[in-house]
């Protein structure tokens, strides 16, 4: 009877403490010989569990931050329109930066605008309310290439963003002024998968980027 009490007490202490406990139970037999039973009880690995929980929490916070950035209410097309209203010109790209140092680590839309002459501007737009946070002049030397690529084009960056939005939440749109001219757009699905698309400069038709394998998205 005493042996059972000792084991029960030590086992309970191990469960409460979350550690390892060793109990020695001594009982007498009918012939007077003593038997010793050693029981070791290990309850969990606190360090390992805490590490896993910490990693899961970090991943969850990253996912939540990305989701908040994408669902902030201001689309790529909205950001482009706000940027052009603030800084007139031709929008050439728009990208959602999920972690902008100049905005205290918060998300921000960055819209590149080609103004008069060869002047380039980077306009920052709040993804939550569409307000322009500021604009800065950039030193770029490819104004001629951009104008040549857009010559005769009927689809603007904003229109390309709207067209690509049918495929998912647009997180960036950019002009490809190389041989295969067109708008490049990236979308993010609700599951987190990302896809790359091309938007025709003339028709606005959206096709999957041939360099994108589409493995991270459910969109076809």
PDB file of C-alpha atoms in Angstrom:
ATOM      1  CA  UNK A   1       0.000   0.000   0.000  1.00  0.00           C
ATOM      2  CA  UNK A   2       2.782   2.434   0.849  1.00  0.00           C
ATOM      3  CA  UNK A   3       4.524   1.569  -2.408  1.00  0.00           C
ATOM      4  CA  UNK A   4       1.491   2.582  -4.419  1.00  0.00           C
ATOM      5  CA  UNK A   5       1.246   5.903  -2.545  1.00  0.00           C
ATOM      6  CA  UNK A   6       4.911   6.742  -3.223  1.00  0.00           C
ATOM      7  CA  UNK A   7       4.596   6.029  -6.928  1.00  0.00           C
ATOM      8  CA  UNK A   8       1.386   8.034  -7.217  1.00  0.00           C
ATOM      9  CA  UNK A   9       2.905  11.046  -5.464  1.00  0.00           C
ATOM     10  CA  UNK A  10       6.077  11.055  -7.537  1.00  0.00           C
ATOM     11  CA  UNK A  11       4.160  10.564 -10.780  1.00  0.00           C
ATOM     12  CA  UNK A  12       1.892  13.481  -9.932  1.00  0.00           C
ATOM     13  CA  UNK A  13       4.930  15.657  -9.206  1.00  0.00           C
ATOM     14  CA  UNK A  14       6.396  14.756 -12.588  1.00  0.00           C
ATOM     15  CA  UNK A  15       3.203  15.698 -14.384  1.00  0.00           C
ATOM     16  CA  UNK A  16       2.955  19.051 -12.607  1.00  0.00           C
ATOM     17  CA  UNK A  17       6.635  19.928 -13.027  1.00  0.00           C
ATOM     18  CA  UNK A  18       6.779  18.892 -16.670  1.00  0.00           C
ATOM     19  CA  UNK A  19      10.143  17.247 -16.137  1.00  0.00           C
ATOM     20  CA  UNK A  20      11.617  13.839 -15.404  1.00  0.00           C
ATOM     21  CA  UNK A  21      11.093  12.056 -12.109  1.00  0.00           C
ATOM     22  CA  UNK A  22      12.514   8.779 -10.814  1.00  0.00           C
ATOM     23  CA  UNK A  23      10.693   6.889  -8.077  1.00  0.00           C
ATOM     24  CA  UNK A  24      12.074   4.079  -5.930  1.00  0.00           C
ATOM     25  CA  UNK A  25       9.426   1.791  -4.462  1.00  0.00           C
ATOM     26  CA  UNK A  26      10.433  -0.748  -1.812  1.00  0.00           C
ATOM     27  CA  UNK A  27       8.059  -3.468  -0.694  1.00  0.00           C
ATOM     28  CA  UNK A  28       8.414  -6.502   1.419  1.00  0.00           C
ATOM     29  CA  UNK A  29       7.560  -9.940   0.127  1.00  0.00           C
ATOM     30  CA  UNK A  30       6.228 -12.914   2.061  1.00  0.00           C
ATOM     31  CA  UNK A  31       9.703 -14.379   2.466  1.00  0.00           C
ATOM     32  CA  UNK A  32      11.130 -11.092   3.791  1.00  0.00           C
ATOM     33  CA  UNK A  33      13.118 -10.311   0.661  1.00  0.00           C
ATOM     34  CA  UNK A  34      12.972  -6.717  -0.543  1.00  0.00           C
ATOM     35  CA  UNK A  35      12.226  -5.862  -4.142  1.00  0.00           C
ATOM     36  CA  UNK A  36      13.220  -2.560  -5.655  1.00  0.00           C
ATOM     37  CA  UNK A  37      11.299  -1.134  -8.584  1.00  0.00           C
ATOM     38  CA  UNK A  38      12.666   1.904 -10.377  1.00  0.00           C
ATOM     39  CA  UNK A  39      10.290   3.881 -12.506  1.00  0.00           C
ATOM     40  CA  UNK A  40      11.244   6.773 -14.743  1.00  0.00           C
ATOM     41  CA  UNK A  41       8.592   9.084 -16.062  1.00  0.00           C
ATOM     42  CA  UNK A  42       9.305  11.701 -18.689  1.00  0.00           C
ATOM     43  CA  UNK A  43       6.616  14.234 -19.402  1.00  0.00           C
ATOM     44  CA  UNK A  44       7.128  16.172 -22.631  1.00  0.00           C
ATOM     45  CA  UNK A  45      10.064  18.187 -23.861  1.00  0.00           C
ATOM     46  CA  UNK A  46       9.307  21.738 -22.859  1.00  0.00           C
ATOM     47  CA  UNK A  47      12.157  23.279 -24.815  1.00  0.00           C
ATOM     48  CA  UNK A  48      11.228  21.535 -28.042  1.00  0.00           C
ATOM     49  CA  UNK A  49       7.576  22.378 -27.606  1.00  0.00           C
ATOM     50  CA  UNK A  50       8.296  26.044 -26.957  1.00  0.00           C
ATOM     51  CA  UNK A  51      10.569  26.253 -30.007  1.00  0.00           C
ATOM     52  CA  UNK A  52       7.877  24.748 -32.237  1.00  0.00           C
ATOM     53  CA  UNK A  53       5.231  27.075 -30.854  1.00  0.00           C
ATOM     54  CA  UNK A  54       7.529  30.062 -31.371  1.00  0.00           C
ATOM     55  CA  UNK A  55       8.169  29.123 -34.979  1.00  0.00           C
ATOM     56  CA  UNK A  56       4.468  28.578 -35.611  1.00  0.00           C
ATOM     57  CA  UNK A  57       3.670  31.960 -34.071  1.00  0.00           C
ATOM     58  CA  UNK A  58       6.275  33.673 -36.286  1.00  0.00           C
ATOM     59  CA  UNK A  59       4.881  32.001 -39.413  1.00  0.00           C
ATOM     60  CA  UNK A  60       1.352  32.959 -38.398  1.00  0.00           C
ATOM     61  CA  UNK A  61       2.355  36.586 -37.876  1.00  0.00           C
ATOM     62  CA  UNK A  62       4.060  36.679 -41.296  1.00  0.00           C
ATOM     63  CA  UNK A  63       0.989  35.184 -42.975  1.00  0.00           C
ATOM     64  CA  UNK A  64      -1.302  37.615 -41.176  1.00  0.00           C
ATOM     65  CA  UNK A  65       0.887  40.569 -42.197  1.00  0.00           C
ATOM     66  CA  UNK A  66       0.867  39.465 -45.832  1.00  0.00           C
ATOM     67  CA  UNK A  67      -2.906  38.990 -45.763  1.00  0.00           C
ATOM     68  CA  UNK A  68      -3.477  42.393 -44.210  1.00  0.00           C
ATOM     69  CA  UNK A  69      -1.222  44.002 -46.817  1.00  0.00           C
ATOM     70  CA  UNK A  70      -3.045  42.407 -49.729  1.00  0.00           C
ATOM     71  CA  UNK A  71      -6.536  42.961 -48.304  1.00  0.00           C
ATOM     72  CA  UNK A  72      -5.888  46.556 -47.318  1.00  0.00           C
ATOM     73  CA  UNK A  73      -8.620  47.736 -49.661  1.00  0.00           C
ATOM     74  CA  UNK A  74      -6.486  49.698 -52.157  1.00  0.00           C
ATOM     75  CA  UNK A  75      -5.852  47.728 -55.341  1.00  0.00           C
ATOM     76  CA  UNK A  76      -2.919  48.147 -57.699  1.00  0.00           C
ATOM     77  CA  UNK A  77      -5.177  50.096 -60.068  1.00  0.00           C
ATOM     78  CA  UNK A  78      -6.306  52.329 -57.188  1.00  0.00           C
ATOM     79  CA  UNK A  79      -2.710  52.993 -56.159  1.00  0.00           C
ATOM     80  CA  UNK A  80      -1.741  53.887 -59.722  1.00  0.00           C
ATOM     81  CA  UNK A  81      -4.671  56.301 -60.031  1.00  0.00           C
ATOM     82  CA  UNK A  82      -3.755  57.971 -56.724  1.00  0.00           C
ATOM     83  CA  UNK A  83      -0.103  58.265 -57.752  1.00  0.00           C
ATOM     84  CA  UNK A  84      -0.949  59.851 -61.109  1.00  0.00           C
ATOM     85  CA  UNK A  85      -3.327  62.308 -59.489  1.00  0.00           C
ATOM     86  CA  UNK A  86      -0.488  63.392 -57.208  1.00  0.00           C
ATOM     87  CA  UNK A  87       2.281  63.195 -59.827  1.00  0.00           C
ATOM     88  CA  UNK A  88       1.014  63.453 -63.419  1.00  0.00           C
ATOM     89  CA  UNK A  89       2.772  61.360 -66.020  1.00  0.00           C
ATOM     90  CA  UNK A  90       2.850  57.752 -67.210  1.00  0.00           C
ATOM     91  CA  UNK A  91       2.743  54.967 -64.651  1.00  0.00           C
ATOM     92  CA  UNK A  92       5.287  52.323 -65.565  1.00  0.00           C
ATOM     93  CA  UNK A  93       5.127  50.019 -62.554  1.00  0.00           C
ATOM     94  CA  UNK A  94       3.412  49.464 -59.231  1.00  0.00           C
ATOM     95  CA  UNK A  95       4.536  47.090 -56.511  1.00  0.00           C
ATOM     96  CA  UNK A  96       3.231  46.267 -53.055  1.00  0.00           C
ATOM     97  CA  UNK A  97       6.080  46.288 -50.542  1.00  0.00           C
ATOM     98  CA  UNK A  98       4.916  44.280 -47.518  1.00  0.00           C
ATOM     99  CA  UNK A  99       7.667  45.637 -45.274  1.00  0.00           C
ATOM    100  CA  UNK A 100       8.693  49.188 -46.135  1.00  0.00           C
ATOM    101  CA  UNK A 101      11.466  50.659 -43.975  1.00  0.00           C
ATOM    102  CA  UNK A 102      10.389  54.213 -44.743  1.00  0.00           C
ATOM    103  CA  UNK A 103       6.893  53.428 -43.511  1.00  0.00           C
ATOM    104  CA  UNK A 104       7.845  51.896 -40.191  1.00  0.00           C
ATOM    105  CA  UNK A 105       7.824  48.337 -41.513  1.00  0.00           C
ATOM    106  CA  UNK A 106       4.259  48.676 -42.777  1.00  0.00           C
ATOM    107  CA  UNK A 107       3.059  47.826 -46.266  1.00  0.00           C
ATOM    108  CA  UNK A 108       3.088  50.459 -49.005  1.00  0.00           C
ATOM    109  CA  UNK A 109       2.432  50.680 -52.727  1.00  0.00           C
ATOM    110  CA  UNK A 110       5.395  51.996 -54.722  1.00  0.00           C
ATOM    111  CA  UNK A 111       4.421  53.430 -58.105  1.00  0.00           C
ATOM    112  CA  UNK A 112       7.032  54.513 -60.664  1.00  0.00           C
ATOM    113  CA  UNK A 113       5.907  57.422 -62.812  1.00  0.00           C
ATOM    114  CA  UNK A 114       7.627  58.839 -65.895  1.00  0.00           C
ATOM    115  CA  UNK A 115       6.906  62.545 -65.844  1.00  0.00           C
ATOM    116  CA  UNK A 116       7.651  65.289 -68.330  1.00  0.00           C
ATOM    117  CA  UNK A 117      10.958  65.057 -70.101  1.00  0.00           C
ATOM    118  CA  UNK A 118      13.099  62.294 -68.657  1.00  0.00           C
ATOM    119  CA  UNK A 119      12.062  62.806 -65.033  1.00  0.00           C
ATOM    120  CA  UNK A 120      11.235  59.711 -62.986  1.00  0.00           C
ATOM    121  CA  UNK A 121       9.293  59.715 -59.717  1.00  0.00           C
ATOM    122  CA  UNK A 122       8.621  57.081 -57.106  1.00  0.00           C
ATOM    123  CA  UNK A 123       5.256  57.662 -55.442  1.00  0.00           C
ATOM    124  CA  UNK A 124       4.332  55.848 -52.225  1.00  0.00           C
ATOM    125  CA  UNK A 125       0.683  55.093 -51.550  1.00  0.00           C
ATOM    126  CA  UNK A 126      -0.911  53.765 -48.361  1.00  0.00           C
ATOM    127  CA  UNK A 127      -2.637  50.410 -49.153  1.00  0.00           C
ATOM    128  CA  UNK A 128      -5.185  50.996 -46.413  1.00  0.00           C
ATOM    129  CA  UNK A 129      -6.636  54.363 -47.384  1.00  0.00           C
ATOM    130  CA  UNK A 130      -5.111  55.274 -50.766  1.00  0.00           C
ATOM    131  CA  UNK A 131      -3.406  58.412 -49.493  1.00  0.00           C
ATOM    132  CA  UNK A 132      -0.107  59.427 -51.060  1.00  0.00           C
ATOM    133  CA  UNK A 133       2.604  59.229 -48.424  1.00  0.00           C
ATOM    134  CA  UNK A 134       5.213  61.016 -50.489  1.00  0.00           C
ATOM    135  CA  UNK A 135       7.074  61.163 -53.780  1.00  0.00           C
ATOM    136  CA  UNK A 136      10.744  61.313 -54.628  1.00  0.00           C
ATOM    137  CA  UNK A 137      12.615  61.978 -57.849  1.00  0.00           C
ATOM    138  CA  UNK A 138      14.633  59.066 -59.183  1.00  0.00           C
ATOM    139  CA  UNK A 139      17.661  58.995 -61.449  1.00  0.00           C
ATOM    140  CA  UNK A 140      16.771  56.708 -64.340  1.00  0.00           C
ATOM    141  CA  UNK A 141      18.074  56.753 -67.901  1.00  0.00           C
ATOM    142  CA  UNK A 142      15.638  54.478 -69.731  1.00  0.00           C
ATOM    143  CA  UNK A 143      12.906  56.990 -70.535  1.00  0.00           C
ATOM    144  CA  UNK A 144      13.458  56.567 -74.281  1.00  0.00           C
ATOM    145  CA  UNK A 145      13.130  52.781 -74.062  1.00  0.00           C
ATOM    146  CA  UNK A 146       9.911  53.062 -72.072  1.00  0.00           C
ATOM    147  CA  UNK A 147       8.357  55.536 -74.481  1.00  0.00           C
ATOM    148  CA  UNK A 148       9.348  53.348 -77.426  1.00  0.00           C
ATOM    149  CA  UNK A 149       7.768  50.290 -75.780  1.00  0.00           C
ATOM    150  CA  UNK A 150       4.535  52.177 -75.064  1.00  0.00           C
ATOM    151  CA  UNK A 151       4.297  53.778 -78.510  1.00  0.00           C
ATOM    152  CA  UNK A 152       0.975  52.760 -80.005  1.00  0.00           C
ATOM    153  CA  UNK A 153      -0.062  50.929 -76.833  1.00  0.00           C
ATOM    154  CA  UNK A 154      -3.672  51.302 -75.770  1.00  0.00           C
ATOM    155  CA  UNK A 155      -3.486  49.545 -72.400  1.00  0.00           C
ATOM    156  CA  UNK A 156      -2.142  51.531 -69.448  1.00  0.00           C
ATOM    157  CA  UNK A 157      -0.596  50.153 -66.282  1.00  0.00           C
ATOM    158  CA  UNK A 158      -3.834  50.749 -64.414  1.00  0.00           C
ATOM    159  CA  UNK A 159      -5.870  48.931 -67.059  1.00  0.00           C
ATOM    160  CA  UNK A 160      -3.384  46.059 -67.041  1.00  0.00           C
ATOM    161  CA  UNK A 161      -3.742  45.802 -63.264  1.00  0.00           C
ATOM    162  CA  UNK A 162      -7.535  45.666 -63.575  1.00  0.00           C
ATOM    163  CA  UNK A 163      -7.312  42.961 -66.243  1.00  0.00           C
ATOM    164  CA  UNK A 164      -4.918  40.830 -64.181  1.00  0.00           C
ATOM    165  CA  UNK A 165      -7.150  41.213 -61.115  1.00  0.00           C
ATOM    166  CA  UNK A 166      -9.445  38.593 -62.667  1.00  0.00           C
ATOM    167  CA  UNK A 167      -6.691  36.061 -61.894  1.00  0.00           C
ATOM    168  CA  UNK A 168      -6.119  37.008 -58.241  1.00  0.00           C
ATOM    169  CA  UNK A 169      -5.029  39.891 -56.059  1.00  0.00           C
ATOM    170  CA  UNK A 170      -2.490  41.924 -58.022  1.00  0.00           C
ATOM    171  CA  UNK A 171       0.657  42.650 -56.022  1.00  0.00           C
ATOM    172  CA  UNK A 172       2.720  44.117 -58.849  1.00  0.00           C
ATOM    173  CA  UNK A 173       2.515  45.290 -62.432  1.00  0.00           C
ATOM    174  CA  UNK A 174       5.533  46.281 -64.485  1.00  0.00           C
ATOM    175  CA  UNK A 175       6.359  47.165 -68.083  1.00  0.00           C
ATOM    176  CA  UNK A 176       8.537  44.735 -69.984  1.00  0.00           C
ATOM    177  CA  UNK A 177      10.248  46.943 -72.565  1.00  0.00           C
ATOM    178  CA  UNK A 178      12.470  44.206 -73.990  1.00  0.00           C
ATOM    179  CA  UNK A 179      11.808  42.275 -77.210  1.00  0.00           C
ATOM    180  CA  UNK A 180       8.610  40.641 -75.925  1.00  0.00           C
ATOM    181  CA  UNK A 181       6.933  43.899 -74.939  1.00  0.00           C
ATOM    182  CA  UNK A 182       3.951  43.855 -72.603  1.00  0.00           C
ATOM    183  CA  UNK A 183       2.806  44.324 -69.026  1.00  0.00           C
ATOM    184  CA  UNK A 184       3.969  41.805 -66.443  1.00  0.00           C
ATOM    185  CA  UNK A 185       1.670  41.255 -63.466  1.00  0.00           C
ATOM    186  CA  UNK A 186       1.972  39.141 -60.358  1.00  0.00           C
ATOM    187  CA  UNK A 187      -1.045  37.918 -58.448  1.00  0.00           C
ATOM    188  CA  UNK A 188      -1.451  36.300 -55.056  1.00  0.00           C
ATOM    189  CA  UNK A 189      -4.248  33.827 -54.372  1.00  0.00           C
ATOM    190  CA  UNK A 190      -6.108  33.614 -51.070  1.00  0.00           C
ATOM    191  CA  UNK A 191      -4.128  30.448 -50.333  1.00  0.00           C
ATOM    192  CA  UNK A 192      -0.888  32.416 -50.633  1.00  0.00           C
ATOM    193  CA  UNK A 193       0.192  31.024 -54.008  1.00  0.00           C
ATOM    194  CA  UNK A 194       1.670  33.463 -56.514  1.00  0.00           C
ATOM    195  CA  UNK A 195       1.400  33.515 -60.294  1.00  0.00           C
ATOM    196  CA  UNK A 196       2.954  35.617 -63.069  1.00  0.00           C
ATOM    197  CA  UNK A 197       0.925  36.904 -65.998  1.00  0.00           C
ATOM    198  CA  UNK A 198       1.409  38.898 -69.176  1.00  0.00           C
ATOM    199  CA  UNK A 199      -1.053  41.548 -70.322  1.00  0.00           C
ATOM    200  CA  UNK A 200      -1.038  42.507 -73.974  1.00  0.00           C
ATOM    201  CA  UNK A 201      -0.309  46.187 -74.621  1.00  0.00           C
ATOM    202  CA  UNK A 202      -2.881  46.378 -77.382  1.00  0.00           C
ATOM    203  CA  UNK A 203      -5.744  44.059 -76.486  1.00  0.00           C
ATOM    204  CA  UNK A 204      -5.389  43.778 -72.707  1.00  0.00           C
ATOM    205  CA  UNK A 205      -5.668  39.990 -72.895  1.00  0.00           C
ATOM    206  CA  UNK A 206      -4.143  38.136 -69.967  1.00  0.00           C
ATOM    207  CA  UNK A 207      -2.062  34.993 -70.451  1.00  0.00           C
ATOM    208  CA  UNK A 208       0.070  32.956 -68.089  1.00  0.00           C
ATOM    209  CA  UNK A 209       3.735  33.896 -68.156  1.00  0.00           C
ATOM    210  CA  UNK A 210       5.548  31.120 -69.990  1.00  0.00           C
ATOM    211  CA  UNK A 211       8.394  31.312 -67.460  1.00  0.00           C
ATOM    212  CA  UNK A 212       5.971  30.657 -64.574  1.00  0.00           C
ATOM    213  CA  UNK A 213       5.263  27.003 -63.781  1.00  0.00           C
ATOM    214  CA  UNK A 214       2.133  27.916 -61.807  1.00  0.00           C
ATOM    215  CA  UNK A 215       2.918  25.443 -59.069  1.00  0.00           C
ATOM    216  CA  UNK A 216       1.977  27.720 -56.202  1.00  0.00           C
ATOM    217  CA  UNK A 217      -1.528  28.661 -57.269  1.00  0.00           C
ATOM    218  CA  UNK A 218      -4.898  27.112 -57.903  1.00  0.00           C
ATOM    219  CA  UNK A 219      -5.580  29.501 -60.796  1.00  0.00           C
ATOM    220  CA  UNK A 220      -5.414  28.128 -64.313  1.00  0.00           C
TER     221      UNK A 220
END
